[in-house]
Amino acid sequence: MTLSIPRLIGHRGAARHAPENTLAGMREGALQGALWVELDVKLTRNGVPILMHDDDLDRTTNGHGPAAAMDFEDMRRLDAGSWFGAEFRGERVPTLAEAIQAAQLLDINLNLEIKPCPGRDEQTAGIALSLALTLWPADRPPPLVSSFSVEALEMAKIVAPHWPRGYLMDEEPTDWAAIADRLEATTININAKRQSADSIKAFRATGRPVLAYTVNEAEQARQLFQWGVAGVFTDTPKGLYQGLTGKS
Ligand code: G3P
Ligand code: MG
């Protein structure tokens, strides 16, 4: 199935409006009109794929210490919503399985960013994508699988060869084009802050759509689209839409 990339992709759900990487966040992204949301996927100590950005639990839950040091059953007791707002109290750390089910119900697609805790690159991609493959409905377009970890993307190529891969970069290595080729990357996902007309031109010259993170201002989005960026990750899909169109 061809990848149809929307202009606006909800970042960690809709991170400005609901706690990131939660089911409430996915719902908020969908309600704001995002056709895709991006989610960060890592493993609990006992190998359950869950949604979380940081290596540590402290910022986005009431837990402490490394996520990789806690079993799922304990992580599940944590509150992943109160830190963001009282109305989100009781929001749990979702499993990847729950996120896949929610995406179907909300009729949105996902960008699964594999976000391994240190030293767990291959394992995270292997376990998360093996599970996702068994759960993904055959009649829906596949998710975009991305990662900053080349090791994780190499594993993604083995485990889910037919699912599109996004080569995610912050500061691009000089051999980024060779790496993208080796990974058979479908998209190039880059840090919006570092870009210029020339850099986008170079990425696009490889024939790949370019996605840029994280873009919350209309002026920046307009500039990136003008340079040829296909889609942007935004914490505020509705806000950015309104900024771009002047409409609510
Ligand atoms: O996938 C785009 C973006 O989410 C990458 O950066 O740190 O927000 O996961 P980060
Ligand atoms: Mg991310």
PDB file of C-alpha atoms and ligand atoms in Angstrom:
ATOM      1  CA  MET A   1       0.000   0.000   0.000  1.00  0.00           C
ATOM      2  CA  THR A   2       1.350   3.436  -0.871  1.00  0.00           C
ATOM      3  CA  LEU A   3       2.131   5.805   1.899  1.00  0.00           C
ATOM      4  CA  SER A   4      -0.163   8.803   1.909  1.00  0.00           C
ATOM      5  CA  ILE A   5       1.510  11.405   4.087  1.00  0.00           C
ATOM      6  CA  PRO A   6      -0.684  14.090   5.642  1.00  0.00           C
ATOM      7  CA  ARG A   7       0.568  17.651   5.969  1.00  0.00           C
ATOM      8  CA  LEU A   8      -0.010  17.762   9.732  1.00  0.00           C
ATOM      9  CA  ILE A   9       0.923  14.858  12.035  1.00  0.00           C
ATOM     10  CA  GLY A  10       0.044  14.950  15.734  1.00  0.00           C
ATOM     11  CA  HIS A  11       3.263  14.845  17.757  1.00  0.00           C
ATOM     12  CA  ARG A  12       3.133  12.353  20.663  1.00  0.00           C
ATOM     13  CA  GLY A  13      -0.635  12.591  20.158  1.00  0.00           C
ATOM     14  CA  ALA A  14      -1.246  16.310  20.515  1.00  0.00           C
ATOM     15  CA  ALA A  15       1.380  17.126  23.111  1.00  0.00           C
ATOM     16  CA  ARG A  16       0.350  20.726  23.770  1.00  0.00           C
ATOM     17  CA  HIS A  17      -3.224  19.742  24.649  1.00  0.00           C
ATOM     18  CA  ALA A  18      -3.097  16.330  26.343  1.00  0.00           C
ATOM     19  CA  PRO A  19      -0.439  14.234  28.080  1.00  0.00           C
ATOM     20  CA  GLU A  20       1.988  12.935  25.472  1.00  0.00           C
ATOM     21  CA  ASN A  21       2.005   9.290  24.436  1.00  0.00           C
ATOM     22  CA  THR A  22      -1.336   8.460  26.088  1.00  0.00           C
ATOM     23  CA  LEU A  23      -4.655   7.277  24.705  1.00  0.00           C
ATOM     24  CA  ALA A  24      -6.111  10.668  25.692  1.00  0.00           C
ATOM     25  CA  GLY A  25      -3.406  12.281  23.591  1.00  0.00           C
ATOM     26  CA  MET A  26      -4.195  10.090  20.595  1.00  0.00           C
ATOM     27  CA  ARG A  27      -7.871  10.962  20.922  1.00  0.00           C
ATOM     28  CA  GLU A  28      -7.061  14.667  21.144  1.00  0.00           C
ATOM     29  CA  GLY A  29      -4.902  14.456  18.022  1.00  0.00           C
ATOM     30  CA  ALA A  30      -7.719  12.756  16.120  1.00  0.00           C
ATOM     31  CA  LEU A  31     -10.314  15.238  17.426  1.00  0.00           C
ATOM     32  CA  GLN A  32      -8.097  18.058  16.217  1.00  0.00           C
ATOM     33  CA  GLY A  33      -8.158  16.566  12.737  1.00  0.00           C
ATOM     34  CA  ALA A  34      -4.766  14.858  12.588  1.00  0.00           C
ATOM     35  CA  LEU A  35      -4.887  11.904  10.182  1.00  0.00           C
ATOM     36  CA  TRP A  36      -1.719  10.479  11.701  1.00  0.00           C
ATOM     37  CA  VAL A  37      -0.213  10.683  15.144  1.00  0.00           C
ATOM     38  CA  GLU A  38       3.385  10.011  16.060  1.00  0.00           C
ATOM     39  CA  LEU A  39       4.071   7.890  19.155  1.00  0.00           C
ATOM     40  CA  ASP A  40       7.284   6.876  20.928  1.00  0.00           C
ATOM     41  CA  VAL A  41       7.638   3.161  21.628  1.00  0.00           C
ATOM     42  CA  LYS A  42       9.942   1.536  24.188  1.00  0.00           C
ATOM     43  CA  LEU A  43      10.009  -1.595  26.354  1.00  0.00           C
ATOM     44  CA  THR A  44       9.333  -2.172  30.020  1.00  0.00           C
ATOM     45  CA  ARG A  45      11.898  -4.284  31.893  1.00  0.00           C
ATOM     46  CA  ASN A  46       9.919  -7.422  31.110  1.00  0.00           C
ATOM     47  CA  GLY A  47       9.701  -6.610  27.414  1.00  0.00           C
ATOM     48  CA  VAL A  48       6.205  -5.147  27.017  1.00  0.00           C
ATOM     49  CA  PRO A  49       6.080  -2.452  24.305  1.00  0.00           C
ATOM     50  CA  ILE A  50       4.595   0.731  25.770  1.00  0.00           C
ATOM     51  CA  LEU A  51       4.372   4.402  24.806  1.00  0.00           C
ATOM     52  CA  MET A  52       6.890   6.758  26.417  1.00  0.00           C
ATOM     53  CA  HIS A  53       9.379   9.339  25.222  1.00  0.00           C
ATOM     54  CA  ASP A  54      11.977   9.664  27.982  1.00  0.00           C
ATOM     55  CA  ASP A  55      14.283   6.949  29.267  1.00  0.00           C
ATOM     56  CA  ASP A  56      13.142   7.887  32.776  1.00  0.00           C
ATOM     57  CA  LEU A  57       9.639   7.815  34.199  1.00  0.00           C
ATOM     58  CA  ASP A  58       9.931  11.071  36.136  1.00  0.00           C
ATOM     59  CA  ARG A  59       8.762  13.757  33.677  1.00  0.00           C
ATOM     60  CA  THR A  60       5.621  12.092  32.328  1.00  0.00           C
ATOM     61  CA  THR A  61       4.462   9.871  35.200  1.00  0.00           C
ATOM     62  CA  ASN A  62       4.457   9.874  38.996  1.00  0.00           C
ATOM     63  CA  GLY A  63       7.104   7.137  38.906  1.00  0.00           C
ATOM     64  CA  HIS A  64      10.848   7.482  39.251  1.00  0.00           C
ATOM     65  CA  GLY A  65      13.936   6.129  37.578  1.00  0.00           C
ATOM     66  CA  PRO A  66      14.516   4.298  34.318  1.00  0.00           C
ATOM     67  CA  ALA A  67      11.536   2.873  32.417  1.00  0.00           C
ATOM     68  CA  ALA A  68      13.757  -0.072  31.507  1.00  0.00           C
ATOM     69  CA  ALA A  69      14.003  -0.976  35.205  1.00  0.00           C
ATOM     70  CA  MET A  70      10.257  -1.411  35.797  1.00  0.00           C
ATOM     71  CA  ASP A  71       7.998  -4.318  34.892  1.00  0.00           C
ATOM     72  CA  PHE A  72       4.792  -3.592  33.035  1.00  0.00           C
ATOM     73  CA  GLU A  73       2.547  -4.616  35.919  1.00  0.00           C
ATOM     74  CA  ASP A  74       4.162  -1.934  38.117  1.00  0.00           C
ATOM     75  CA  MET A  75       4.295   0.704  35.386  1.00  0.00           C
ATOM     76  CA  ARG A  76       0.617   0.214  34.794  1.00  0.00           C
ATOM     77  CA  ARG A  77      -0.144   1.519  38.277  1.00  0.00           C
ATOM     78  CA  LEU A  78       1.509   4.844  37.529  1.00  0.00           C
ATOM     79  CA  ASP A  79      -0.408   7.991  36.707  1.00  0.00           C
ATOM     80  CA  ALA A  80       0.647   9.335  33.314  1.00  0.00           C
ATOM     81  CA  GLY A  81      -1.829  12.215  33.225  1.00  0.00           C
ATOM     82  CA  SER A  82      -1.737  14.278  36.433  1.00  0.00           C
ATOM     83  CA  TRP A  83       1.606  15.884  35.620  1.00  0.00           C
ATOM     84  CA  PHE A  84      -0.099  17.483  32.629  1.00  0.00           C
ATOM     85  CA  GLY A  85      -3.409  18.478  34.189  1.00  0.00           C
ATOM     86  CA  ALA A  86      -5.834  17.396  36.906  1.00  0.00           C
ATOM     87  CA  GLU A  87      -8.454  16.454  34.312  1.00  0.00           C
ATOM     88  CA  PHE A  88      -6.108  13.742  33.024  1.00  0.00           C
ATOM     89  CA  ARG A  89      -5.628  12.119  36.414  1.00  0.00           C
ATOM     90  CA  GLY A  90      -5.659   8.333  36.165  1.00  0.00           C
ATOM     91  CA  GLU A  91      -4.438   8.211  32.557  1.00  0.00           C
ATOM     92  CA  ARG A  92      -2.209   5.148  32.264  1.00  0.00           C
ATOM     93  CA  VAL A  93       0.945   4.386  30.321  1.00  0.00           C
ATOM     94  CA  PRO A  94      -0.570   2.688  27.263  1.00  0.00           C
ATOM     95  CA  THR A  95       0.647  -0.484  25.672  1.00  0.00           C
ATOM     96  CA  LEU A  96       1.480  -0.478  21.992  1.00  0.00           C
ATOM     97  CA  ALA A  97      -1.372  -2.970  21.555  1.00  0.00           C
ATOM     98  CA  GLU A  98      -3.829  -0.476  23.037  1.00  0.00           C
ATOM     99  CA  ALA A  99      -2.488   2.274  20.825  1.00  0.00           C
ATOM    100  CA  ILE A 100      -2.984   0.142  17.709  1.00  0.00           C
ATOM    101  CA  GLN A 101      -6.543  -0.613  18.743  1.00  0.00           C
ATOM    102  CA  ALA A 102      -7.225   3.070  19.489  1.00  0.00           C
ATOM    103  CA  ALA A 103      -5.872   4.078  16.078  1.00  0.00           C
ATOM    104  CA  GLN A 104      -8.415   1.796  14.409  1.00  0.00           C
ATOM    105  CA  LEU A 105     -11.275   3.174  16.481  1.00  0.00           C
ATOM    106  CA  LEU A 106     -10.214   6.738  15.793  1.00  0.00           C
ATOM    107  CA  ASP A 107      -9.596   5.907  12.123  1.00  0.00           C
ATOM    108  CA  ILE A 108      -6.112   7.399  12.091  1.00  0.00           C
ATOM    109  CA  ASN A 109      -2.739   6.044  11.066  1.00  0.00           C
ATOM    110  CA  LEU A 110       0.386   5.919  13.186  1.00  0.00           C
ATOM    111  CA  ASN A 111       4.019   6.815  12.964  1.00  0.00           C
ATOM    112  CA  LEU A 112       5.641   4.413  15.406  1.00  0.00           C
ATOM    113  CA  GLU A 113       8.922   5.925  16.518  1.00  0.00           C
ATOM    114  CA  ILE A 114      11.062   3.201  18.040  1.00  0.00           C
ATOM    115  CA  LYS A 115      12.662   4.907  21.038  1.00  0.00           C
ATOM    116  CA  PRO A 116      14.871   2.289  22.698  1.00  0.00           C
ATOM    117  CA  CYS A 117      16.236   2.702  26.190  1.00  0.00           C
ATOM    118  CA  PRO A 118      20.048   2.533  26.172  1.00  0.00           C
ATOM    119  CA  GLY A 119      21.393  -0.769  24.855  1.00  0.00           C
ATOM    120  CA  ARG A 120      17.979  -2.099  23.803  1.00  0.00           C
ATOM    121  CA  ASP A 121      17.870  -0.938  20.182  1.00  0.00           C
ATOM    122  CA  GLU A 122      17.432  -4.215  18.338  1.00  0.00           C
ATOM    123  CA  GLN A 123      15.355  -5.795  21.061  1.00  0.00           C
ATOM    124  CA  THR A 124      12.908  -2.882  21.137  1.00  0.00           C
ATOM    125  CA  ALA A 125      12.376  -2.854  17.381  1.00  0.00           C
ATOM    126  CA  GLY A 126      12.206  -6.652  17.220  1.00  0.00           C
ATOM    127  CA  ILE A 127       9.653  -7.131  19.990  1.00  0.00           C
ATOM    128  CA  ALA A 128       7.524  -4.050  19.247  1.00  0.00           C
ATOM    129  CA  LEU A 129       7.259  -4.677  15.527  1.00  0.00           C
ATOM    130  CA  SER A 130       6.667  -8.428  15.832  1.00  0.00           C
ATOM    131  CA  LEU A 131       3.707  -7.611  18.048  1.00  0.00           C
ATOM    132  CA  ALA A 132       2.487  -4.762  15.840  1.00  0.00           C
ATOM    133  CA  LEU A 133       2.570  -7.048  12.791  1.00  0.00           C
ATOM    134  CA  THR A 134       0.279  -9.547  14.462  1.00  0.00           C
ATOM    135  CA  LEU A 135      -2.193  -6.827  15.479  1.00  0.00           C
ATOM    136  CA  TRP A 136      -2.213  -4.608  12.425  1.00  0.00           C
ATOM    137  CA  PRO A 137      -5.384  -5.025  10.348  1.00  0.00           C
ATOM    138  CA  ALA A 138      -4.660  -6.158   6.811  1.00  0.00           C
ATOM    139  CA  ASP A 139      -7.103  -3.673   5.328  1.00  0.00           C
ATOM    140  CA  ARG A 140      -5.448  -0.597   6.819  1.00  0.00           C
ATOM    141  CA  PRO A 141      -2.376   1.214   5.470  1.00  0.00           C
ATOM    142  CA  PRO A 142       0.762   0.216   7.361  1.00  0.00           C
ATOM    143  CA  PRO A 143       2.301   2.508   9.964  1.00  0.00           C
ATOM    144  CA  LEU A 144       5.449   4.470   9.270  1.00  0.00           C
ATOM    145  CA  VAL A 145       8.216   3.036  11.460  1.00  0.00           C
ATOM    146  CA  SER A 146      10.899   5.565  12.345  1.00  0.00           C
ATOM    147  CA  SER A 147      13.853   5.816  14.688  1.00  0.00           C
ATOM    148  CA  PHE A 148      16.971   7.802  15.469  1.00  0.00           C
ATOM    149  CA  SER A 149      18.563   4.403  16.044  1.00  0.00           C
ATOM    150  CA  VAL A 150      20.030   2.922  12.885  1.00  0.00           C
ATOM    151  CA  GLU A 151      20.288  -0.428  14.671  1.00  0.00           C
ATOM    152  CA  ALA A 152      16.559  -0.326  15.395  1.00  0.00           C
ATOM    153  CA  LEU A 153      15.781   0.493  11.775  1.00  0.00           C
ATOM    154  CA  GLU A 154      18.011  -2.341  10.591  1.00  0.00           C
ATOM    155  CA  MET A 155      15.974  -4.662  12.783  1.00  0.00           C
ATOM    156  CA  ALA A 156      12.750  -3.130  11.446  1.00  0.00           C
ATOM    157  CA  LYS A 157      13.933  -3.984   7.941  1.00  0.00           C
ATOM    158  CA  ILE A 158      14.296  -7.611   8.976  1.00  0.00           C
ATOM    159  CA  VAL A 159      11.132  -7.967  11.066  1.00  0.00           C
ATOM    160  CA  ALA A 160       8.720  -5.825   9.051  1.00  0.00           C
ATOM    161  CA  PRO A 161      10.416  -5.474   5.661  1.00  0.00           C
ATOM    162  CA  HIS A 162       7.278  -4.265   3.883  1.00  0.00           C
ATOM    163  CA  TRP A 163       6.442  -1.545   6.367  1.00  0.00           C
ATOM    164  CA  PRO A 164       7.812   1.871   5.404  1.00  0.00           C
ATOM    165  CA  ARG A 165      10.773   3.158   7.406  1.00  0.00           C
ATOM    166  CA  GLY A 166      11.553   6.760   8.274  1.00  0.00           C
ATOM    167  CA  TYR A 167      15.196   7.591   8.850  1.00  0.00           C
ATOM    168  CA  LEU A 168      15.019  10.031  11.740  1.00  0.00           C
ATOM    169  CA  MET A 169      17.894  12.423  12.310  1.00  0.00           C
ATOM    170  CA  ASP A 170      18.835  15.361  14.460  1.00  0.00           C
ATOM    171  CA  GLU A 171      22.292  16.454  13.333  1.00  0.00           C
ATOM    172  CA  GLU A 172      22.659  14.624  10.035  1.00  0.00           C
ATOM    173  CA  PRO A 173      25.805  12.483   9.706  1.00  0.00           C
ATOM    174  CA  THR A 174      27.828  13.170   6.573  1.00  0.00           C
ATOM    175  CA  ASP A 175      26.961   9.714   5.208  1.00  0.00           C
ATOM    176  CA  TRP A 176      23.199  10.093   5.804  1.00  0.00           C
ATOM    177  CA  ALA A 177      22.362   9.347   2.158  1.00  0.00           C
ATOM    178  CA  ALA A 178      24.268   6.037   2.203  1.00  0.00           C
ATOM    179  CA  ILE A 179      22.582   5.076   5.479  1.00  0.00           C
ATOM    180  CA  ALA A 180      19.139   5.946   4.074  1.00  0.00           C
ATOM    181  CA  ASP A 181      19.878   3.754   1.049  1.00  0.00           C
ATOM    182  CA  ARG A 182      21.112   0.870   3.187  1.00  0.00           C
ATOM    183  CA  LEU A 183      17.997   1.071   5.362  1.00  0.00           C
ATOM    184  CA  GLU A 184      15.822   1.330   2.263  1.00  0.00           C
ATOM    185  CA  ALA A 185      14.201   4.247   4.031  1.00  0.00           C
ATOM    186  CA  THR A 186      10.943   5.499   2.586  1.00  0.00           C
ATOM    187  CA  THR A 187      11.063   8.909   4.261  1.00  0.00           C
ATOM    188  CA  ILE A 188      13.639  11.260   5.727  1.00  0.00           C
ATOM    189  CA  ASN A 189      12.519  12.701   9.071  1.00  0.00           C
ATOM    190  CA  ILE A 190      14.479  15.734  10.172  1.00  0.00           C
ATOM    191  CA  ASN A 191      14.713  18.461  12.809  1.00  0.00           C
ATOM    192  CA  ALA A 192      12.914  21.505  11.414  1.00  0.00           C
ATOM    193  CA  LYS A 193      15.241  23.873  13.290  1.00  0.00           C
ATOM    194  CA  ARG A 194      18.309  22.801  11.358  1.00  0.00           C
ATOM    195  CA  GLN A 195      16.931  23.141   7.845  1.00  0.00           C
ATOM    196  CA  SER A 196      17.358  25.428   4.854  1.00  0.00           C
ATOM    197  CA  ALA A 197      16.105  25.397   1.268  1.00  0.00           C
ATOM    198  CA  ASP A 198      19.333  23.630   0.294  1.00  0.00           C
ATOM    199  CA  SER A 199      19.188  20.900   2.908  1.00  0.00           C
ATOM    200  CA  ILE A 200      15.606  20.036   1.992  1.00  0.00           C
ATOM    201  CA  LYS A 201      16.588  20.033  -1.670  1.00  0.00           C
ATOM    202  CA  ALA A 202      19.357  17.524  -0.917  1.00  0.00           C
ATOM    203  CA  PHE A 203      17.015  15.222   1.008  1.00  0.00           C
ATOM    204  CA  ARG A 204      14.390  15.406  -1.716  1.00  0.00           C
ATOM    205  CA  ALA A 205      16.993  14.699  -4.386  1.00  0.00           C
ATOM    206  CA  THR A 206      17.118  11.135  -3.016  1.00  0.00           C
ATOM    207  CA  GLY A 207      13.485  10.759  -4.100  1.00  0.00           C
ATOM    208  CA  ARG A 208      12.158  10.525  -0.556  1.00  0.00           C
ATOM    209  CA  PRO A 209       9.432  12.585   1.077  1.00  0.00           C
ATOM    210  CA  VAL A 210      10.735  14.723   3.940  1.00  0.00           C
ATOM    211  CA  LEU A 211       8.974  15.037   7.309  1.00  0.00           C
ATOM    212  CA  ALA A 212      10.012  17.722   9.812  1.00  0.00           C
ATOM    213  CA  TYR A 213       9.671  17.910  13.617  1.00  0.00           C
ATOM    214  CA  THR A 214       8.476  19.744  15.707  1.00  0.00           C
ATOM    215  CA  VAL A 215       6.569  22.590  14.082  1.00  0.00           C
ATOM    216  CA  ASN A 216       4.024  24.615  16.032  1.00  0.00           C
ATOM    217  CA  GLU A 217       4.211  27.964  14.240  1.00  0.00           C
ATOM    218  CA  ALA A 218       2.419  28.623  10.949  1.00  0.00           C
ATOM    219  CA  GLU A 219       5.216  30.762   9.577  1.00  0.00           C
ATOM    220  CA  GLN A 220       7.741  27.963  10.011  1.00  0.00           C
ATOM    221  CA  ALA A 221       5.363  25.376   8.549  1.00  0.00           C
ATOM    222  CA  ARG A 222       4.709  27.582   5.519  1.00  0.00           C
ATOM    223  CA  GLN A 223       8.427  27.981   4.915  1.00  0.00           C
ATOM    224  CA  LEU A 224       9.074  24.240   5.205  1.00  0.00           C
ATOM    225  CA  PHE A 225       6.211  23.375   2.836  1.00  0.00           C
ATOM    226  CA  GLN A 226       7.532  25.934   0.381  1.00  0.00           C
ATOM    227  CA  TRP A 227      10.913  24.202   0.508  1.00  0.00           C
ATOM    228  CA  GLY A 228       9.202  20.926  -0.321  1.00  0.00           C
ATOM    229  CA  VAL A 229       8.644  19.283   3.059  1.00  0.00           C
ATOM    230  CA  ALA A 230       5.779  16.789   2.788  1.00  0.00           C
ATOM    231  CA  GLY A 231       4.519  16.870   6.368  1.00  0.00           C
ATOM    232  CA  VAL A 232       5.270  18.278   9.807  1.00  0.00           C
ATOM    233  CA  PHE A 233       4.937  16.867  13.313  1.00  0.00           C
ATOM    234  CA  THR A 234       3.035  19.297  15.489  1.00  0.00           C
ATOM    235  CA  ASP A 235       2.027  19.440  19.151  1.00  0.00           C
ATOM    236  CA  THR A 236      -1.035  21.396  18.124  1.00  0.00           C
ATOM    237  CA  PRO A 237      -2.695  20.127  14.934  1.00  0.00           C
ATOM    238  CA  LYS A 238      -5.693  22.419  15.224  1.00  0.00           C
ATOM    239  CA  GLY A 239      -3.640  25.452  16.207  1.00  0.00           C
ATOM    240  CA  LEU A 240      -1.290  24.979  13.287  1.00  0.00           C
ATOM    241  CA  TYR A 241      -4.188  24.402  10.896  1.00  0.00           C
ATOM    242  CA  GLN A 242      -5.801  27.612  12.084  1.00  0.00           C
ATOM    243  CA  GLY A 243      -2.537  29.490  11.768  1.00  0.00           C
ATOM    244  CA  LEU A 244      -2.002  28.230   8.235  1.00  0.00           C
ATOM    245  CA  THR A 245      -5.508  28.832   6.963  1.00  0.00           C
ATOM    246  CA  GLY A 246      -6.666  31.739   9.089  1.00  0.00           C
ATOM    247  CA  LYS A 247      -9.765  29.639   9.820  1.00  0.00           C
ATOM    248  CA  SER A 248     -10.994  27.737  12.849  1.00  0.00           C
TER     249      SER A 248
HETATM  250  O1  G3P B   1       9.461  11.587  15.255  1.00  0.00           O
HETATM  251  C1  G3P B   1       9.582  12.966  15.337  1.00  0.00           C
HETATM  252  C2  G3P B   1       9.999  13.421  16.718  1.00  0.00           C
HETATM  253  O2  G3P B   1       9.133  12.856  17.656  1.00  0.00           O
HETATM  254  C3  G3P B   1      11.414  13.076  17.055  1.00  0.00           C
HETATM  255  O3  G3P B   1      11.869  13.630  18.239  1.00  0.00           O
HETATM  256  O4  G3P B   1      12.420  13.565  20.623  1.00  0.00           O
HETATM  257  O5  G3P B   1      10.151  14.282  19.907  1.00  0.00           O
HETATM  258  O6  G3P B   1      10.822  11.903  19.747  1.00  0.00           O
HETATM  259  P1  G3P B   1      11.287  13.322  19.695  1.00  0.00           P
HETATM  260 MG    MG B   2       9.061  11.063  18.826  1.00  0.00          MG
END
